[in-house]
Amino acid sequence: MENNEQQEEGILQEHLQEIQPDNAPPQLVRRSSRPHKPSQRYPPSNYILLTDEGEPNCFQEACKVEHSKEWKKAMEEEMNSLQENKTWELVNLPKGKKALQNKWVYRIKHEGNEKKERYKARLVVKGFAQKEGIDFTEIFSPVVKMSSIRVILGLVATLDLECEHLDVKTAFLHGELEEEIYMEQPEGFIEKGKEGLVCRLKKSLYGLKQAP
């Protein structure tokens, strides 16, 4: 019996020695010493083509890229549409109110099978900063059902009619806003002498909770 108790006590002491105390320095993580090799499945040029479509990520980049003139023209067209629709008015920011930020989104679109490129710039509001009950109440996004499109195309084919497709620019700008929403002036188009003013939105913009 004594031999068994001595053996158990010896095993217990060994386990206690293996346990690391709380004040012991942390052990270094062992890392592989093998050299890292990039994937050879595709050449680097393929990855560049997949990620770089020639579309700027921000306003500063759009002013420095090769086709900066085209991007500037696209932004001016967007601003003209916004101003013609009286999307906002410049006012002083009331106390207790916060102006939403915005950003320019750039896209290159190809018309049909032609190689002609169309440069498009959209002013998008960072609507994720809106607060329910203050900047918006309910969200409603009207969409068309595919069954409705099939019915229309079926009638056109059966009655031998002509169907025309119409793309309305700034379609969302016709939505009147009931809430009191303020936005910073668009980057690159801040009016001189009115730098301290903000835009009080009168109509909906891309990115808002009120926009589809």
Coordinates of C-alpha atoms in Angstrom, one line a residue:
M1 CA 0.0 0.0 0.0
E2 CA 2.8 2.4 0.8
N3 CA 4.5 1.7 -2.5
N4 CA 1.2 2.5 -4.4
E5 CA 0.8 5.7 -2.4
Q6 CA 4.4 6.8 -3.1
Q7 CA 3.9 6.1 -6.8
E8 CA 0.7 8.2 -6.9
E9 CA 2.4 11.0 -5.1
G10 CA 5.3 11.0 -7.5
I11 CA 2.9 11.1 -10.5
L12 CA 1.0 14.0 -8.9
Q13 CA 4.3 15.9 -8.4
E14 CA 5.2 15.4 -12.0
H15 CA 1.8 16.8 -13.2
L16 CA 2.2 19.8 -10.8
Q17 CA 5.6 20.6 -12.3
E18 CA 4.2 20.5 -15.8
I19 CA 1.5 23.0 -15.0
Q20 CA 2.7 26.5 -15.9
P21 CA 2.2 29.1 -13.1
D22 CA 0.2 32.3 -13.7
N23 CA 3.3 34.6 -13.4
A24 CA 5.3 32.5 -15.9
P25 CA 6.3 34.3 -19.1
P26 CA 4.2 33.3 -22.1
Q27 CA 5.6 30.8 -24.5
L28 CA 6.4 32.0 -28.0
V29 CA 4.2 30.6 -30.8
R30 CA 6.1 28.4 -33.1
R31 CA 5.9 29.7 -36.7
S32 CA 6.8 27.9 -39.9
S33 CA 10.2 28.7 -41.3
R34 CA 9.2 27.7 -44.8
P35 CA 9.4 30.5 -47.4
H36 CA 6.0 31.8 -48.5
K37 CA 5.3 31.2 -52.2
P38 CA 2.4 33.0 -54.0
S39 CA -0.1 30.9 -55.9
Q40 CA 1.0 29.9 -59.4
R41 CA -2.4 29.0 -60.6
Y42 CA -3.0 32.3 -62.4
P43 CA -0.4 34.9 -63.5
P44 CA -0.4 38.2 -61.7
S45 CA -1.9 40.0 -64.7
N46 CA -5.1 38.0 -64.4
Y47 CA -5.6 39.2 -60.8
I48 CA -5.1 42.8 -61.9
L49 CA -7.7 42.4 -64.6
L50 CA -10.2 41.0 -62.2
T51 CA -9.9 43.8 -59.6
D52 CA -8.9 46.9 -61.6
E53 CA -11.7 48.0 -64.0
G54 CA -10.4 51.5 -64.3
E55 CA -13.1 52.8 -61.9
P56 CA -11.8 55.3 -59.2
N57 CA -12.6 54.6 -55.6
C58 CA -12.8 58.2 -54.5
F59 CA -12.9 61.8 -55.7
Q60 CA -9.2 62.3 -55.3
E61 CA -8.4 59.3 -57.4
A62 CA -10.9 60.3 -60.1
C63 CA -9.0 63.6 -60.5
K64 CA -5.7 61.8 -61.0
V65 CA -6.5 58.9 -63.3
E66 CA -5.9 58.9 -67.0
H67 CA -9.6 59.6 -67.9
S68 CA -10.0 62.4 -65.3
K69 CA -11.7 64.6 -67.9
E70 CA -14.4 62.0 -68.5
W71 CA -15.0 61.5 -64.8
K72 CA -15.2 65.3 -64.2
K73 CA -17.8 65.6 -67.0
A74 CA -19.8 62.7 -65.5
M75 CA -19.8 64.4 -62.1
E76 CA -20.9 67.7 -63.7
E77 CA -23.8 66.0 -65.4
E78 CA -24.9 64.5 -62.1
M79 CA -24.7 67.8 -60.4
N80 CA -26.7 69.5 -63.2
S81 CA -29.4 66.9 -62.8
L82 CA -29.5 67.4 -59.0
Q83 CA -29.7 71.1 -59.4
E84 CA -32.4 71.1 -62.1
N85 CA -34.5 68.8 -59.9
K86 CA -33.9 71.1 -56.9
T87 CA -32.8 68.2 -54.8
W88 CA -31.6 70.4 -52.0
E89 CA -31.1 73.9 -50.7
L90 CA -28.1 75.3 -48.8
V91 CA -28.9 76.2 -45.2
N92 CA -27.2 76.6 -41.9
L93 CA -27.1 73.4 -39.9
P94 CA -29.5 73.7 -37.0
K95 CA -28.3 73.0 -33.5
G96 CA -28.7 69.4 -32.5
K97 CA -28.8 68.2 -36.1
K98 CA -26.1 66.2 -37.8
A99 CA -25.3 66.4 -41.6
L100 CA -24.9 63.0 -43.4
Q101 CA -21.8 62.4 -45.3
N102 CA -21.7 61.4 -49.0
K103 CA -19.4 60.0 -51.6
W104 CA -19.0 59.8 -55.3
V105 CA -19.4 56.3 -56.9
Y106 CA -17.9 55.8 -60.4
R107 CA -18.9 53.2 -62.9
I108 CA -17.9 52.5 -66.5
K109 CA -20.8 51.1 -68.6
H110 CA -20.7 49.5 -72.0
E111 CA -23.6 50.2 -74.3
G112 CA -24.8 46.9 -75.9
N113 CA -22.1 44.9 -77.7
E114 CA -20.2 48.0 -78.6
K115 CA -16.8 48.8 -77.1
K116 CA -17.9 52.4 -76.5
E117 CA -17.5 53.2 -72.8
R118 CA -19.8 55.5 -70.9
Y119 CA -18.6 57.1 -67.7
K120 CA -21.1 57.5 -65.0
A121 CA -20.8 59.2 -61.6
R122 CA -23.4 59.0 -58.8
L123 CA -23.6 61.0 -55.6
V124 CA -24.5 58.5 -52.9
V125 CA -25.5 59.5 -49.3
K126 CA -24.1 57.4 -46.5
G127 CA -27.6 56.5 -45.3
F128 CA -26.3 54.0 -42.7
A129 CA -25.9 56.9 -40.3
Q130 CA -29.7 57.6 -40.4
K131 CA -31.6 57.0 -37.2
E132 CA -35.1 55.4 -37.2
G133 CA -37.8 57.8 -36.0
I134 CA -35.6 60.8 -36.7
D135 CA -34.3 60.6 -40.3
F136 CA -36.8 58.0 -41.5
T137 CA -39.9 56.1 -40.3
E138 CA -40.6 53.2 -42.7
I139 CA -38.8 51.8 -45.7
F140 CA -40.6 50.9 -48.9
S141 CA -38.9 49.7 -52.0
P142 CA -41.2 49.2 -55.0
V143 CA -40.0 46.6 -57.4
V144 CA -41.5 45.0 -60.5
K145 CA -42.4 41.3 -60.7
M146 CA -40.9 39.2 -63.5
S147 CA -44.4 37.8 -64.1
S148 CA -45.6 41.3 -65.0
I149 CA -42.7 41.7 -67.5
R150 CA -43.6 38.3 -69.0
V151 CA -47.3 39.4 -69.4
I152 CA -46.2 42.5 -71.2
L153 CA -43.8 40.8 -73.5
G154 CA -46.5 38.1 -74.2
L155 CA -49.0 40.7 -75.2
V156 CA -46.4 42.5 -77.5
A157 CA -45.6 39.2 -79.2
T158 CA -49.3 38.1 -79.6
L159 CA -50.7 41.4 -80.8
D160 CA -47.6 42.2 -82.9
L161 CA -46.9 45.4 -81.1
E162 CA -43.7 47.3 -80.5
C163 CA -42.1 47.5 -77.0
E164 CA -39.7 50.4 -76.1
H165 CA -37.4 50.4 -73.2
L166 CA -36.8 53.7 -71.4
D167 CA -34.0 54.5 -68.9
V168 CA -34.9 57.4 -66.8
K169 CA -31.9 59.3 -65.4
T170 CA -32.0 60.3 -61.7
A171 CA -35.3 58.4 -61.3
F172 CA -35.1 58.5 -57.5
L173 CA -34.8 62.2 -57.4
H174 CA -38.6 62.7 -57.9
G175 CA -39.3 61.3 -54.4
E176 CA -40.3 64.1 -52.0
L177 CA -38.9 63.8 -48.5
E178 CA -41.1 64.4 -45.5
E179 CA -38.2 64.1 -43.0
E180 CA -35.8 66.8 -42.1
I181 CA -32.5 65.5 -43.5
Y182 CA -29.2 67.4 -43.9
M183 CA -26.2 66.4 -46.0
E184 CA -22.7 67.8 -46.4
Q185 CA -21.9 69.6 -49.7
P186 CA -20.6 67.2 -52.4
E187 CA -16.8 66.9 -52.5
G188 CA -15.4 69.0 -55.4
F189 CA -18.6 71.0 -55.7
I190 CA -18.6 73.1 -52.6
E191 CA -19.9 76.6 -53.4
K192 CA -17.5 79.4 -52.8
G193 CA -18.4 81.7 -50.0
K194 CA -20.9 79.1 -48.6
E195 CA -18.4 76.5 -47.3
G196 CA -20.1 76.5 -43.9
L197 CA -23.6 75.7 -45.2
V198 CA -25.1 72.2 -45.6
C199 CA -27.6 70.7 -48.0
R200 CA -31.1 70.3 -46.7
L201 CA -32.5 67.5 -48.8
K202 CA -35.9 68.1 -50.4
K203 CA -35.9 65.0 -52.6
S204 CA -34.5 61.5 -52.2
L205 CA -31.0 60.5 -53.2
Y206 CA -29.2 57.2 -53.7
G207 CA -28.1 55.7 -50.4
L208 CA -30.9 57.1 -48.2
K209 CA -33.3 54.8 -46.4
Q210 CA -36.1 56.4 -48.3
A211 CA -34.6 55.4 -51.7
P212 CA -35.4 52.0 -53.2

